[in-house]
Coordinates of C-alpha atoms in Angstrom, one line a residue:
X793 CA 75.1 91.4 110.7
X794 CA 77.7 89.8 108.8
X795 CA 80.6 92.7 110.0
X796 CA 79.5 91.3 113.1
X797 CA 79.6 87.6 112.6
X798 CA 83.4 88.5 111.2
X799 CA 82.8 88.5 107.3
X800 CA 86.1 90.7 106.4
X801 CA 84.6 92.5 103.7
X802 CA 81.4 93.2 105.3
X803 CA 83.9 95.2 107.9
X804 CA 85.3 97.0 105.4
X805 CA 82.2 98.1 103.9
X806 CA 80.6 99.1 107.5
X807 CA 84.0 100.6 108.1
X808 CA 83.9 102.7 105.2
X809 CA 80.0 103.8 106.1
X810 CA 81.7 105.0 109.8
X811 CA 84.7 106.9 108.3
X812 CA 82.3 108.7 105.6
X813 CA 79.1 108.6 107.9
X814 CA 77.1 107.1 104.9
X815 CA 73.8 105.6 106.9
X816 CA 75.8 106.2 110.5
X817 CA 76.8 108.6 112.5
X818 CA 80.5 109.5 111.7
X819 CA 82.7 107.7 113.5
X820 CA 86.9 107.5 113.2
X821 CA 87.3 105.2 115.7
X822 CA 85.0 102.2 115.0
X823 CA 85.9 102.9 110.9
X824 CA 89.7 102.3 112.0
X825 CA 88.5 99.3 114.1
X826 CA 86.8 97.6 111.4
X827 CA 89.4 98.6 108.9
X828 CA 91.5 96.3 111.8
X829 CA 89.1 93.4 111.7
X830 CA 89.3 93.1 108.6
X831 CA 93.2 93.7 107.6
X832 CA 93.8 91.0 110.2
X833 CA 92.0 88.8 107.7
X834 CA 94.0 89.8 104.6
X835 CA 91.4 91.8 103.0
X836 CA 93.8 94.1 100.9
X837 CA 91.6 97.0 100.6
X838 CA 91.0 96.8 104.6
X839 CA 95.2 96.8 104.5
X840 CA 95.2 99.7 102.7
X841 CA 92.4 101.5 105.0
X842 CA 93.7 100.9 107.8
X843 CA 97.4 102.3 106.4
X844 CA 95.5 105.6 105.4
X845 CA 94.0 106.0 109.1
X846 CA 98.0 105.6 110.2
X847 CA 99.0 108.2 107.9
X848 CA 96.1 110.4 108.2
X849 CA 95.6 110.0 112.1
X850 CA 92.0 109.2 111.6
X851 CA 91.1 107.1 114.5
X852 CA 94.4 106.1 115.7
X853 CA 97.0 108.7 116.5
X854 CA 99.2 109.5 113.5
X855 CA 102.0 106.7 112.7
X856 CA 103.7 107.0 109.5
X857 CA 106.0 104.3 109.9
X858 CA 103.3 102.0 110.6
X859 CA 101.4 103.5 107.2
X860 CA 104.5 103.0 105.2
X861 CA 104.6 99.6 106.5
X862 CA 100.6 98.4 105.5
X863 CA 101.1 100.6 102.1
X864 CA 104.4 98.9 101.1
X865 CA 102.4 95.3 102.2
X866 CA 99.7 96.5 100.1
X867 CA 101.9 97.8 97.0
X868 CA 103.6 94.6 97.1
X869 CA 100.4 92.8 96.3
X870 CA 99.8 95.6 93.5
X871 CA 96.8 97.6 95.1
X872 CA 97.2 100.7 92.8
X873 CA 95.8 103.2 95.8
X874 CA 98.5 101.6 97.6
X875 CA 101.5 102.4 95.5
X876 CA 100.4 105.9 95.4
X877 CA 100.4 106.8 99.0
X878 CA 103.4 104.7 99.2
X879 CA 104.6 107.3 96.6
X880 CA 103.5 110.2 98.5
X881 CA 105.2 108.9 102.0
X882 CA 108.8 108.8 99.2
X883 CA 108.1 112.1 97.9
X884 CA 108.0 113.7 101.3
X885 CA 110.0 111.7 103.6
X886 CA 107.1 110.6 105.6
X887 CA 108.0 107.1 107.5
X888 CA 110.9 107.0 105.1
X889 CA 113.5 108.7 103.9
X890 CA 112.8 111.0 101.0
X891 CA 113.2 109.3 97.5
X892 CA 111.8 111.2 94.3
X893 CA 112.8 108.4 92.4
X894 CA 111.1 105.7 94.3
X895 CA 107.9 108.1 94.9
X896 CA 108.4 108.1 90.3
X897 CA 108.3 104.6 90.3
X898 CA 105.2 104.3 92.3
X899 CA 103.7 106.7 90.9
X900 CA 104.2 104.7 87.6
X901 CA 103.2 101.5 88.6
X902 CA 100.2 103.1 90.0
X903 CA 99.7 105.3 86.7
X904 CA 100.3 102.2 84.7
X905 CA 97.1 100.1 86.7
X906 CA 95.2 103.6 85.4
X907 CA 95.0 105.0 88.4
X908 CA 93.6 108.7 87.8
X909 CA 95.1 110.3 90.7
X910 CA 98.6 109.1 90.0
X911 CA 98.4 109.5 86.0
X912 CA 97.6 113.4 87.1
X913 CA 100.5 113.4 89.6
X914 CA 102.8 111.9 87.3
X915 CA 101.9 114.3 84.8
X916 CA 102.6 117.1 86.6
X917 CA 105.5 115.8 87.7
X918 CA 106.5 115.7 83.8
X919 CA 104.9 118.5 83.2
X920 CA 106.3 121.3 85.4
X921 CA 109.6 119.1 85.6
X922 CA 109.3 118.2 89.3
X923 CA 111.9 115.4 89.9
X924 CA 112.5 114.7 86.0
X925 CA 113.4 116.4 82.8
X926 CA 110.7 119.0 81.9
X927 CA 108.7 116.5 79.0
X928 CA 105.3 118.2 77.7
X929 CA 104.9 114.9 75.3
X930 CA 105.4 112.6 78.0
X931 CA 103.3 114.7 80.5
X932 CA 100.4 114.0 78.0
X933 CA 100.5 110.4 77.7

């Protein structure tokens, strides 16, 4: 009810229940158009939905200019997730052109908000010296 009467995080939620088909039948296409709703609103982690559905082509057909767009607005506001798969888009020249140290620095600020996915990337990076000086000390921080 309150997805319907336009509640932003109430579309998020119900958007999330349609991309995972928790309680619902499955559905890509109304997740990604309550992930709209509710990024038209300004609900960050709607924002940062709806840029995953771009990059993934979940719902919508693949844009990953579009994603880099709704992740960098995301990142900017300092959603963790966000700087992360902004990361990813720098590390592989998706929607951008390729920048290991950008995709670092993301990683990093992401890493630094405790993040787990982007403490593990940036470890490995460290680790197996991908993009930086081999550093087993720093890899274990």
């Amino acid at each position: 009810q309150a997805a319907k009467q336009g509640l932003a995080c109430a579309q998020h939620y119900l958007g999330n229940c349609f991309e995972l088909g928790a309680g619902v039948v499955q559905d890509a296409d109304e997740a990604m158009k309550l992930f709209r709703q509710a990024a038209v609103q300004g609900l960050l982690d709607a924002q940062h939905a709806l840029s995953r559905c771009y990059a993934t082509g979940e719902g919508i057909a693949q844009d990953d200019e579009e994603a880099v767009r709704l992740f960098r607005r995301a990142a900017k506001q300092g959603l963790a997730g966000a700087e992360f798969n902004l990361g990813n888009c720098f590390k592989l020249g998706a929607g951008v052109v390729q920048d290991v140290g950008e995709a670092l620095k993301l990683y990093r600020q992401a890493a630094d908000q405790g993040l787990p996915e982007a403490q593990v990337t940036l470890g490995d990076c460290y680790s197996d010296g991908i993009f930086v000086a081999q550093d087993h000390e720093t890899a274990a921080q």
